[in-house]
Coordinates of C-alpha atoms and ligand atoms in Angstrom, one line a residue:
M1245 CA 69.3 187.4 98.5
M1246 CA 72.0 189.4 96.7
T1247 CA 75.5 188.3 97.2
D1248 CA 78.5 190.6 97.1
N1249 CA 79.4 189.3 93.7
D1250 CA 75.9 190.2 92.4
R1251 CA 76.2 193.7 93.9
A1252 CA 79.6 194.2 92.2
W1253 CA 78.1 193.2 88.8
A1254 CA 75.1 195.5 89.4
A1255 CA 77.3 198.4 90.3
G1256 CA 79.5 197.8 87.2
G1257 CA 76.4 197.6 85.0
I1258 CA 75.0 200.9 86.3
L1259 CA 78.4 202.7 85.8
A1260 CA 78.8 201.4 82.3
G1261 CA 75.3 202.3 81.4
G1262 CA 75.7 205.7 82.8
A1263 CA 79.0 206.3 80.9
V1264 CA 77.4 205.2 77.6
T1265 CA 74.3 207.5 78.2
L1266 CA 76.5 210.5 79.0
A1267 CA 78.7 209.9 75.9
A1268 CA 75.7 209.6 73.7
G1269 CA 74.3 212.7 75.3
A1270 CA 77.5 214.6 74.7
W1271 CA 77.5 213.6 71.0
A1272 CA 73.8 214.6 70.6
G1273 CA 74.4 218.0 72.2
A1274 CA 77.5 218.7 70.2
A1275 CA 75.8 217.6 67.0
A1276 CA 72.9 220.0 67.7
G1277 CA 75.4 222.8 68.3
A1278 CA 77.3 222.0 65.1
F1279 CA 74.1 221.7 63.1
V1280 CA 72.9 225.1 64.3
T1281 CA 76.2 226.8 63.2
G1282 CA 76.3 225.0 59.9
D1283 CA 79.2 222.8 60.7
E1284 CA 79.4 219.2 59.5
V1285 CA 77.9 216.7 61.9
A1286 CA 80.2 213.9 62.8
P1287 CA 78.5 210.4 62.7
A1288 CA 77.6 208.8 66.0
S1289 CA 80.2 206.1 66.6
P1290 CA 82.6 204.9 69.3
L1291 CA 85.4 206.5 67.2
T1292 CA 83.7 209.9 67.3
I1293 CA 83.3 209.7 71.0
Y1294 CA 87.0 208.7 71.4
Q1295 CA 88.1 211.6 69.3
M1296 CA 85.8 214.0 71.1
A1297 CA 87.6 213.0 74.3
T1298 CA 91.1 213.3 72.8
D1299 CA 90.9 216.3 70.4
W1300 CA 87.6 218.1 70.1
S1301 CA 88.7 220.4 67.2
T1302 CA 89.2 217.5 64.8
V1303 CA 85.6 216.3 65.3
W1304 CA 83.9 219.7 65.3
P1305 CA 86.3 221.9 63.4
H1306 CA 84.1 225.0 62.7
S1307 CA 81.8 224.9 65.8
Q1308 CA 84.0 224.3 68.8
T1309 CA 82.2 226.7 71.2
A1310 CA 78.7 225.8 70.0
S1311 CA 79.3 222.1 70.1
M1312 CA 81.0 222.2 73.4
A1313 CA 78.0 224.2 74.8
G1314 CA 75.5 221.8 73.3
A1315 CA 77.4 218.8 74.8
T1316 CA 77.6 220.4 78.3
I1317 CA 73.9 221.4 78.3
A1318 CA 72.8 217.9 77.1
D1319 CA 74.9 216.1 79.8
L1320 CA 73.7 218.5 82.5
A1321 CA 70.1 217.9 81.5
L1322 CA 70.8 214.1 81.6
V1323 CA 72.3 214.3 85.0
T1324 CA 69.5 216.4 86.4
L1325 CA 67.0 214.0 84.9
L1326 CA 68.8 211.1 86.4
V1327 CA 69.0 212.6 89.9
W1328 CA 65.3 213.6 89.7
G1329 CA 64.4 210.1 88.5
L1330 CA 66.4 208.4 91.2
R1331 CA 65.0 210.7 93.9
S1332 CA 61.4 210.1 93.0
A1333 CA 62.1 206.4 92.6
F1334 CA 63.5 206.4 96.1
R1335 CA 60.6 208.5 97.4
W1336 CA 58.0 206.2 95.9
F1337 CA 59.6 202.8 96.1
R1338 CA 61.9 202.8 99.1
N1339 CA 61.3 203.1 102.8
P1340 CA 64.3 202.4 105.0
S1341 CA 62.0 201.4 107.9
S1342 CA 60.4 198.6 105.9
L1343 CA 57.0 200.0 106.5
A1344 CA 54.8 200.9 103.6
T1345 CA 56.4 202.8 100.7
L1346 CA 54.6 205.7 99.1
H1347 CA 53.9 203.5 96.1
Q1348 CA 52.1 201.0 98.3
V1349 CA 49.8 203.6 99.7
R1350 CA 49.4 205.5 96.4
E1351 CA 45.6 205.3 96.6
L1352 CA 45.7 207.8 99.4
T1353 CA 48.1 210.3 97.7
P1354 CA 46.6 213.6 96.6
K1355 CA 45.9 212.8 92.9
Q1356 CA 44.3 209.4 93.6
A1357 CA 42.4 210.7 96.6
A1358 CA 41.1 213.6 94.5
R1359 CA 40.0 211.1 91.8
T1360 CA 38.1 209.1 94.4
A1361 CA 36.5 212.3 95.8
T1362 CA 35.2 213.2 92.3
R1363 CA 33.5 209.8 92.2
L1364 CA 31.9 210.0 95.6
R1365 CA 30.8 213.6 95.8
A1366 CA 28.0 215.0 93.6
S1367 CA 29.4 218.5 93.7
L1368 CA 32.8 217.4 92.4
K1369 CA 31.5 215.2 89.5
E1370 CA 32.5 217.7 86.8
R1371 CA 35.9 218.6 88.3
K1372 CA 39.2 217.3 87.1
P1373 CA 41.1 215.6 89.9
K1374 CA 43.9 218.2 89.7
D1375 CA 41.4 221.0 90.2
V1376 CA 40.1 219.5 93.5
P1377 CA 41.4 221.6 96.4
A1378 CA 43.2 219.7 99.3
C1379 CA 40.3 220.1 101.7
D1380 CA 38.0 218.3 99.3
R1381 CA 40.2 215.3 98.7
G1382 CA 38.8 213.3 101.5
V1383 CA 39.5 212.6 105.2
L1384 CA 42.9 213.9 106.3
L1385 CA 45.0 211.2 107.9
G1386 CA 48.5 212.7 108.0
D1387 CA 51.7 212.7 106.0
H1388 CA 53.3 209.5 104.8
L1389 CA 56.7 209.0 106.4
P1390 CA 59.4 209.4 105.4
S1391 CA 58.2 211.0 102.1
G1392 CA 56.0 213.6 103.7
V1393 CA 53.3 213.3 101.1
E1394 CA 49.7 214.0 102.4
L1395 CA 47.5 210.9 102.8
R1396 CA 43.7 211.1 102.8
G1397 CA 41.1 208.4 103.1
S1398 CA 37.9 208.6 101.2
D1399 CA 34.4 209.3 102.3
E1400 CA 33.5 205.7 101.6
D1401 CA 35.9 204.5 104.2
T1402 CA 35.2 203.8 107.8
Y1403 CA 37.6 204.9 110.5
V1404 CA 38.7 203.8 113.9
A1405 CA 41.6 205.7 115.7
I1406 CA 43.2 204.5 119.0
M1407 CA 45.5 206.8 120.9
A1408 CA 46.4 207.5 124.5
P1409 CA 45.1 210.7 126.1
R1410 CA 47.0 213.8 124.9
A1411 CA 48.3 212.0 121.8
G1412 CA 46.5 214.2 119.4
K1413 CA 43.1 212.6 118.9
S1414 CA 41.2 215.9 119.0
T1415 CA 43.8 218.3 117.6
S1416 CA 45.0 216.0 114.7
L1417 CA 42.0 214.0 113.8
A1418 CA 38.6 215.1 115.2
I1419 CA 39.1 218.9 114.6
P1420 CA 40.7 218.8 111.1
V1421 CA 38.3 216.1 109.9
A1422 CA 35.3 218.0 111.2
D1423 CA 36.5 221.4 109.9
E1424 CA 36.8 220.1 106.4
A1425 CA 33.5 218.1 106.4
P1426 CA 31.9 218.5 103.0
G1427 CA 28.3 217.9 104.0
A1428 CA 26.5 217.4 107.3
L1429 CA 28.6 216.8 110.4
L1430 CA 27.8 215.0 113.5
M1431 CA 30.2 215.4 116.3
T1432 CA 30.3 213.9 119.8
S1433 CA 32.7 214.9 122.5
N1434 CA 33.0 214.9 126.3
K1435 CA 34.9 218.2 126.2
A1436 CA 34.1 221.5 124.7
D1437 CA 37.4 221.7 122.8
T1438 CA 36.2 220.3 119.5
Y1439 CA 33.0 222.3 119.7
A1440 CA 34.9 225.6 120.4
A1441 CA 37.4 224.9 117.6
T1442 CA 34.9 224.3 114.9
V1443 CA 31.5 225.9 115.7
A1444 CA 32.3 229.3 114.1
S1445 CA 33.6 227.9 110.8
R1446 CA 30.8 225.3 110.6
G1447 CA 28.3 228.1 111.3
R1448 CA 29.5 229.8 108.1
V1449 CA 28.6 226.7 105.9
G1450 CA 25.3 225.8 107.6
Q1451 CA 23.3 225.9 110.8
T1452 CA 24.9 224.6 114.0
F1453 CA 22.9 222.7 116.6
L1454 CA 24.2 222.0 120.1
F1455 CA 22.7 219.2 122.2
D1456 CA 24.3 219.6 125.6
T1457 CA 22.2 218.3 128.4
Q1458 CA 25.0 218.6 130.9
G1459 CA 26.2 222.1 130.1
V1460 CA 29.6 221.0 128.8
A1461 CA 29.7 224.2 126.7
Q1462 CA 27.4 226.1 129.0
A1463 CA 25.3 227.3 126.1
E1464 CA 21.7 228.3 126.2
R1465 CA 19.4 225.6 124.8
D1466 CA 18.0 226.6 121.5
V1467 CA 16.7 223.3 120.1
W1468 CA 14.7 220.4 121.3
V1469 CA 14.9 216.8 120.0
D1470 CA 11.8 214.7 119.3
L1471 CA 12.7 211.4 120.8
V1472 CA 9.1 210.0 120.4
A1473 CA 9.3 210.6 116.7
Q1474 CA 11.9 207.8 116.6
A1475 CA 9.1 205.4 117.6
E1476 CA 7.4 205.9 114.3
T1477 CA 8.2 202.3 113.5
L1478 CA 8.4 199.3 115.9
E1479 CA 12.1 199.0 114.9
G1480 CA 12.7 202.6 115.7
A1481 CA 11.0 202.2 119.1
E1482 CA 13.1 199.1 119.9
R1483 CA 16.3 201.0 118.9
L1484 CA 15.3 204.0 121.1
A1485 CA 14.6 201.7 124.0
S1486 CA 17.9 199.9 123.5
H1487 CA 20.0 203.1 124.0
F1488 CA 18.5 203.5 127.4
V1489 CA 18.5 199.8 128.4
N1490 CA 22.2 199.8 127.4
Q1491 CA 22.7 201.8 130.6
I1492 CA 21.6 198.8 132.8
T1493 CA 23.2 196.1 130.7
S1494 CA 26.4 194.5 131.8
E1495 CA 28.0 191.1 131.4
Q1496 CA 27.4 190.3 135.1
A1497 CA 23.7 191.3 135.2
D1498 CA 20.9 188.8 134.5
P1499 CA 19.7 189.7 130.9
F1500 CA 16.1 189.0 131.9
W1501 CA 15.8 192.4 133.5
S1502 CA 17.2 194.4 130.7
Q1503 CA 15.2 192.5 128.2
A1504 CA 12.0 193.0 130.1
A1505 CA 12.7 196.7 130.7
G1506 CA 13.5 197.0 127.0
D1507 CA 10.1 195.4 126.0
L1508 CA 8.3 197.7 128.4
L1509 CA 10.0 200.8 127.1
T1510 CA 9.4 199.8 123.5
G1511 CA 5.6 199.4 124.3
L1512 CA 5.5 202.8 126.1
F1513 CA 7.4 204.6 123.3
R1514 CA 5.0 203.2 120.7
A1515 CA 2.0 204.1 122.8
A1516 CA 3.4 207.6 123.1
W1517 CA 3.8 207.9 119.4
W1518 CA 0.2 206.8 118.7
E1519 CA -1.1 209.2 121.3
G1520 CA 1.0 212.1 120.3
A1521 CA 2.3 212.1 123.8
T1522 CA 5.7 213.3 125.0
V1523 CA 8.6 211.7 126.8
R1524 CA 7.2 213.4 130.0
E1525 CA 4.1 211.2 129.7
V1526 CA 6.4 208.1 129.2
M1527 CA 8.1 209.1 132.5
R1528 CA 4.8 209.4 134.2
W1529 CA 3.6 206.0 132.9
L1530 CA 6.9 204.5 134.1
A1531 CA 6.4 205.8 137.6
D1532 CA 3.0 204.0 138.0
P1533 CA 2.8 200.3 137.0
K1534 CA -1.0 200.5 137.6
E1535 CA -1.4 203.0 134.8
K1536 CA -3.3 201.2 132.1
A1537 CA -3.6 204.1 129.5
P1538 CA -0.6 203.1 127.4
L1539 CA -1.7 199.5 127.1
R1540 CA -5.2 200.6 126.1
V1541 CA -3.7 202.7 123.3
L1542 CA -1.5 199.8 122.2
Y1543 CA -4.4 197.4 122.1
E1544 CA -6.3 199.8 119.9
H1545 CA -3.5 200.1 117.3
E1546 CA -1.1 197.2 117.7
P1547 CA -2.9 194.3 119.5
V1548 CA 0.0 191.8 118.9
L1549 CA 2.6 194.1 120.5
A1550 CA 0.1 195.0 123.2
E1551 CA -0.4 191.4 124.1
Q1552 CA 3.4 190.8 124.2
V1553 CA 4.0 193.8 126.4
D1554 CA 1.0 193.0 128.6
S1555 CA 2.1 189.5 129.3
S1556 CA 5.7 190.4 130.1
I1557 CA 4.5 192.9 132.7
N1558 CA 1.4 191.2 133.9
I1559 CA 3.2 188.9 136.3
A1560 CA 3.9 188.6 140.0
E1561 CA 3.9 192.0 141.5
E1562 CA 7.4 191.8 142.8
T1563 CA 8.8 190.9 139.4
Q1564 CA 6.7 193.6 137.8
S1565 CA 8.0 196.2 140.1
G1566 CA 11.5 195.0 139.4
I1567 CA 11.0 195.4 135.7
Y1568 CA 9.6 198.9 136.2
Q1569 CA 12.5 199.8 138.5
N1570 CA 15.0 198.7 135.8
A1571 CA 13.2 200.7 133.2
R1572 CA 13.2 203.7 135.4
T1573 CA 17.0 203.3 136.1
A1574 CA 17.5 203.1 132.3
M1575 CA 15.7 206.3 131.8
S1576 CA 17.1 208.0 134.9
A1577 CA 18.7 210.8 132.8
L1578 CA 15.3 212.2 132.2
R1579 CA 14.2 212.7 135.8
D1580 CA 16.2 215.9 135.7
E1581 CA 13.8 218.7 134.5
K1582 CA 16.7 220.4 132.8
V1583 CA 17.5 217.3 130.8
L1584 CA 13.9 216.5 130.1
A1585 CA 13.5 220.0 128.6
W1586 CA 15.9 219.1 125.7
V1587 CA 13.5 216.3 124.5
T1588 CA 10.2 218.0 125.3
P1589 CA 8.2 219.9 122.6
D1590 CA 8.9 223.6 122.9
K1591 CA 7.1 226.2 120.7
S1592 CA 9.7 228.8 121.4
R1593 CA 12.6 226.7 120.1
A1594 CA 13.3 224.9 116.9
R1595 CA 12.8 221.1 116.6
F1596 CA 16.0 219.4 115.4
D1597 CA 15.0 217.6 112.2
P1598 CA 17.3 214.6 111.4
E1599 CA 15.8 214.2 107.9
A1600 CA 16.6 217.8 106.9
F1601 CA 19.9 217.5 108.6
A1602 CA 21.0 214.5 106.6
T1603 CA 21.1 216.3 103.3
S1604 CA 22.2 219.7 104.7
K1605 CA 25.6 221.2 105.5
D1606 CA 24.6 221.6 109.1
T1607 CA 26.4 220.5 112.2
L1608 CA 25.1 218.7 115.3
Y1609 CA 27.3 218.7 118.4
L1610 CA 26.4 216.1 120.9
L1611 CA 28.2 216.8 124.2
S1612 CA 28.1 214.8 127.4
K1613 CA 30.4 214.5 130.3
K1614 CA 32.0 211.1 130.9
G1615 CA 29.5 208.2 130.6
G1616 CA 26.4 208.3 132.8
P1617 CA 22.8 208.2 132.0
S1618 CA 22.8 211.2 129.7
S1619 CA 25.1 209.4 127.3
A1620 CA 22.0 207.3 126.4
L1621 CA 20.5 210.5 125.0
V1622 CA 23.6 211.2 122.9
A1623 CA 23.4 207.6 121.5
A1624 CA 19.7 208.0 120.8
V1625 CA 20.1 211.3 118.9
A1626 CA 23.2 210.1 117.0
D1627 CA 21.3 206.9 116.0
A1628 CA 18.3 209.0 114.8
V1629 CA 20.7 210.9 112.6
F1630 CA 22.2 207.7 111.3
T1631 CA 18.8 206.3 110.5
A1632 CA 17.7 209.5 108.7
G1633 CA 21.0 209.6 106.8
T1634 CA 20.8 206.0 105.7
E1635 CA 17.2 206.5 104.5
A1636 CA 18.1 209.7 102.7
G1637 CA 21.0 207.8 101.1
E1638 CA 18.5 205.2 99.9
R1639 CA 16.3 207.9 98.4
H1640 CA 19.4 209.3 96.5
G1641 CA 20.3 206.2 94.7
G1642 CA 22.2 204.4 97.5
R1643 CA 24.5 207.1 98.8
L1644 CA 24.1 210.6 100.2
P1645 CA 25.1 213.0 97.4
E1646 CA 27.4 214.8 99.8
P1647 CA 28.9 212.5 102.5
M1648 CA 27.9 213.1 106.1
R1649 CA 30.8 212.8 108.6
A1650 CA 30.2 211.4 112.0
V1651 CA 33.2 212.2 114.2
L1652 CA 32.6 210.2 117.4
D1653 CA 35.3 211.5 119.7
E1654 CA 35.2 209.5 123.0
A1655 CA 32.6 207.2 121.4
A1656 CA 33.1 204.5 124.0
N1657 CA 32.1 206.8 126.8
I1658 CA 29.4 208.9 125.4
C1659 CA 28.0 207.4 122.2
K1660 CA 27.5 203.8 123.1
I1661 CA 25.2 202.7 120.3
A1662 CA 25.0 199.0 121.1
D1663 CA 25.1 197.8 117.5
L1664 CA 27.5 200.5 116.2
P1665 CA 29.9 197.7 115.2
D1666 CA 27.2 196.1 113.0
L1667 CA 26.2 199.5 111.5
Y1668 CA 29.8 200.3 110.7
S1669 CA 30.2 199.0 107.2
H1670 CA 26.6 199.8 106.3
L1671 CA 27.1 203.5 107.2
G1672 CA 30.1 203.7 104.9
S1673 CA 28.2 202.4 101.9
R1674 CA 25.4 204.9 102.4
G1675 CA 27.6 207.9 102.3
I1676 CA 28.0 208.3 106.1
T1677 CA 31.6 208.4 107.2
P1678 CA 32.0 207.2 110.8
F1679 CA 35.2 208.1 112.5
V1680 CA 35.3 206.5 116.0
I1681 CA 38.1 207.8 118.3
L1682 CA 39.1 205.7 121.3
Q1683 CA 41.7 205.8 124.0
S1684 CA 42.5 202.1 123.9
Y1685 CA 41.3 198.9 122.4
R1686 CA 40.1 197.8 125.9
Q1687 CA 37.9 200.8 126.1
G1688 CA 36.2 199.7 123.0
V1689 CA 35.8 196.2 124.4
R1690 CA 34.2 197.6 127.6
A1691 CA 31.7 199.4 125.5
W1692 CA 30.8 196.9 122.8
G1693 CA 32.1 193.6 124.2
E1694 CA 35.0 191.5 122.7
V1695 CA 32.9 190.4 119.7
G1696 CA 31.5 193.8 119.0
M1697 CA 34.9 195.6 119.2
D1698 CA 36.5 192.9 117.0
S1699 CA 33.9 193.3 114.4
M1700 CA 34.1 197.1 114.4
W1701 CA 37.9 196.9 114.2
S1702 CA 37.7 194.6 111.2
A1703 CA 35.0 196.6 109.5
A1704 CA 37.1 199.8 109.8
T1705 CA 38.9 200.2 106.5
K1706 CA 41.3 202.8 107.9
K1707 CA 42.8 202.3 111.3
V1708 CA 45.0 204.8 113.0
I1709 CA 47.1 203.7 115.9
G1710 CA 48.8 206.5 117.8
V1711 CA 51.4 206.8 120.5
G1712 CA 51.1 205.6 124.1
I1713 CA 49.7 202.1 123.4
D1714 CA 50.3 200.4 126.8
D1715 CA 48.1 197.3 126.2
A1716 CA 50.8 194.6 125.6
K1717 CA 48.4 192.2 123.8
F1718 CA 47.2 194.9 121.4
A1719 CA 50.8 196.2 120.7
Q1720 CA 51.7 192.5 120.0
D1721 CA 48.8 192.2 117.5
I1722 CA 49.8 195.4 115.7
S1723 CA 53.5 194.3 115.7
S1724 CA 52.6 191.1 114.0
L1725 CA 50.6 193.0 111.4
T1726 CA 53.6 195.2 110.5
G1727 CA 55.2 192.1 109.1
A1728 CA 58.8 190.9 109.1
H1729 CA 61.9 192.0 107.3
Y1730 CA 65.5 190.8 107.1
V1731 CA 68.2 192.7 108.8
E1732 CA 72.0 192.1 108.8
R1733 CA 73.4 191.5 112.2
G1734 CA 77.1 191.3 113.0
S1735 CA 78.5 189.1 115.7
Y1736 CA 82.0 189.0 117.1
S1737 CA 83.6 185.9 118.5
K1738 CA 86.8 185.9 120.4
S1739 CA 89.2 183.0 120.2
K1740 CA 92.9 182.3 121.3
D1741 CA 94.3 183.7 118.0
G1742 CA 92.2 186.9 118.1
G1743 CA 88.6 187.7 117.2
S1744 CA 86.5 187.3 114.1
R1745 CA 83.5 189.2 113.0
S1746 CA 80.7 187.5 111.0
W1747 CA 77.5 188.8 109.5
S1748 CA 74.2 187.0 109.2
E1749 CA 70.7 187.9 107.9
Q1750 CA 68.0 187.7 110.6
R1751 CA 64.3 187.8 110.3
E1752 CA 62.8 190.4 112.6
Q1753 CA 59.4 192.2 113.1
V1754 CA 59.4 195.5 111.3
L1755 CA 58.2 197.1 114.6
D1756 CA 58.3 195.1 117.8
P1757 CA 55.7 195.9 120.5
A1758 CA 58.1 198.0 122.5
E1759 CA 58.8 200.1 119.5
I1760 CA 55.1 200.6 118.9
R1761 CA 54.7 201.6 122.5
A1762 CA 57.5 204.1 122.2
M1763 CA 56.6 205.7 118.9
R1764 CA 57.5 209.4 118.6
K1765 CA 54.7 211.8 119.7
G1766 CA 53.0 213.2 116.6
T1767 CA 53.4 210.1 114.6
A1768 CA 51.0 207.1 114.2
L1769 CA 50.6 203.9 112.3
L1770 CA 48.0 203.7 109.5
M1771 CA 46.5 200.4 108.6
S1772 CA 44.5 200.6 105.5
T1773 CA 42.7 197.7 103.8
G1774 CA 44.8 196.1 101.1
M1775 CA 48.0 198.0 102.0
P1776 CA 50.9 197.3 104.3
V1777 CA 51.1 199.2 107.6
A1778 CA 52.4 202.8 107.0
Q1779 CA 53.8 205.3 109.3
I1780 CA 52.3 208.8 109.2
G1781 CA 53.1 212.1 110.7
L1782 CA 49.9 213.6 112.2
R1783 CA 48.8 217.1 111.2
P1784 CA 47.4 219.0 114.1
W1785 CA 45.2 222.0 113.2
Y1786 CA 47.5 224.4 115.0
A1787 CA 50.4 223.6 112.6
E1788 CA 48.3 224.0 109.5
K1789 CA 48.3 227.3 107.5
R1790 CA 44.9 226.3 106.0
M1791 CA 43.4 226.0 109.5
A1792 CA 44.8 229.3 110.8
H1793 CA 41.2 230.5 111.3
I1794 CA 40.7 227.9 114.1
G1795 CA 43.0 229.4 116.7
P1796 CA 41.2 232.8 117.0
Q1797 CA 37.7 231.3 116.8
M1798 CA 38.6 228.7 119.3
R1799 CA 40.0 231.2 121.8
A1800 CA 36.9 233.4 121.3
E1801 CA 34.5 230.6 121.9
E1802 CA 36.4 229.3 124.9
A1803 CA 36.3 232.8 126.4
A1804 CA 32.5 232.8 125.8
I1805 CA 32.2 229.4 127.5
T1806 CA 34.1 230.7 130.5
K1807 CA 32.0 233.8 130.7
R1808 CA 28.8 231.7 130.5
A1809 CA 30.1 229.4 133.3
V1810 CA 30.9 232.4 135.5
G1811 CA 27.4 233.8 134.8
A1812 CA 25.7 230.5 135.6
Y1813 CA 27.7 230.2 138.8
E1814 CA 26.7 233.8 139.9
L1815 CA 23.1 233.0 139.2
R1816 CA 23.3 229.8 141.3
K1817 CA 25.0 231.7 144.1
A1818 CA 22.4 234.4 144.1
A1819 CA 19.6 231.9 144.2
R1820 CA 21.2 230.1 147.1
N1821 CA 21.6 233.3 149.0
A1822 CA 18.0 234.2 148.4
R1823 CA 16.6 231.0 150.0
Ligands
ADP2469 N1 46.9 225.2 120.1 C1 47.9 224.3 120.5 N2 49.2 224.6 120.2 C2 50.1 223.7 120.6 N3 49.8 222.5 121.1 C3 48.6 222.2 121.4 C4 47.5 223.1 121.1 N4 46.3 222.5 121.5 C5 46.7 221.3 122.0 N5 48.0 221.1 122.0 C6 48.7 219.9 122.5 O1 48.4 218.8 121.6 C7 48.5 217.6 122.3 C8 47.3 216.7 121.9 O2 46.1 217.3 122.4 P1 44.7 216.6 122.1 O3 44.5 216.4 120.6 O4 43.6 217.5 122.7 O5 44.8 215.2 122.9 P2 43.7 214.1 122.9 O6 44.4 212.9 122.2 O7 43.5 213.8 124.4 O8 42.5 214.5 122.3 C9 48.5 218.0 123.8 O9 49.8 217.7 124.3 C10 48.2 219.5 123.8 O10 48.9 220.1 124.9
MG2470 MG1 40.4 214.8 123.0

């Protein structure tokens, strides 16, 4: 701790040092002026300086103007340099709020971020960091406060953002991160806003695919997704089944049913794959427990799996029908013909190919209204893309040459891949950048369980905590991570002979939970592995010059969505009247 005495000595030292530097500067400038005009150069000594201060003309007899000009210029330059140096030192090394200084988050500042990008992206390998444009420097997080310097994470990081509704999740994170994606982009959402904002610009860099079984964006279906193809391996079939079974799994329910339903679905998906059958067939098999065709196929190709599935369903009829019922509930999204069409082979429409997608600059939008059975389909398709991306990364020496971004807005509602927390760090190392956006920590706990959410939270190397955190425990946890600092507090005590004021140093949290809850809208906290907690100013797309193209394209697309909604409504009304 610095005492008042120490402070006085330090101030004295700085003043003396400054005076000596200015005197030396004045001499050097004057000497240069004298030399240029051919005057004799007085030696640098304290005496010369003293004489310069008392009678300039005796020191520089023949070059009074030139030496004076030289001295002034030299001192002005010194002062400017000093001010500039102090300002940048303040900017880099000081933060009045005691949160991270710019120096502490330097890895995320433009030059360093650009350097990381040149390492991670094949197309930037030959570039010098200073020639990398802003949009290619990584994942935009916001501006460091108070310095205002842009911070970007890398495409090797994994991200989780938690913010209340209307806090800027879509405008400041999902849309900018998606719009600047360097390679393939996977985007989930329960609203059409992120789709409308980015579909036109993403359409200019690659193909765009929309998977929208519930008509969130009201668009005509122009692809189909081959779910059965995911059952090419037993593991793939198990993963596919797990996304559906996730619908019927809860902490209260007896795990027997979901496990048995999962085994049954795995067997049926494998049988469908061997047979070249479609999901429609799987639905038919599910409807009739007496149907022996799938088991026959399995016995032919995979007797061990066949036996396992056989014995788990060849039980008391009541139990068997319970298992089938559970499996049907898990797959209930697909009893709707309109939904089934999205995953049924269709000659007149393109098949979405996850493998080609992984190394392209294409975009896949997975839209679904809040929760519900169709979110299983979103999870299944997203997972297929992750698997294809991971495998493509392995084929390219470990990482995708151009990172694939996966912006999972509203992930807890609509993209509930059960083992996403386990996949998290793995994805980052393969060149897939997951960015999960949640409304609260609890929402993540509801989707992935306490253990799952904890592990995703700790696997995320960049965490953004926005405004409106009402969860007291979570706010407390973040508060303790902001660390403590010392603040000077005064106290006043009254006594008979008047009052007295005393000062004391107190240890306090940098931000207490109430301050975290009441953060200013448009700001957020950034927790980055290996760095103290920083405060950032968010950068919504509508305030960005670089993203000026989004406004008009978003309005146009939203108008088109409205038009399609009206058209669909008119059609329904006409059909109703014709009945
Ligand atoms: N084009 C725009 N111009 C100004 N403000 C906007 C614009 N679009 C959205 N906003 C505002 O930005 C805030 C954050 O919106 P959004 O990012 O969609 O929230 P959420 O966190 O729920 O995704 C909202 O208050 C919204 O009204
Ligand atoms: Mg949103």
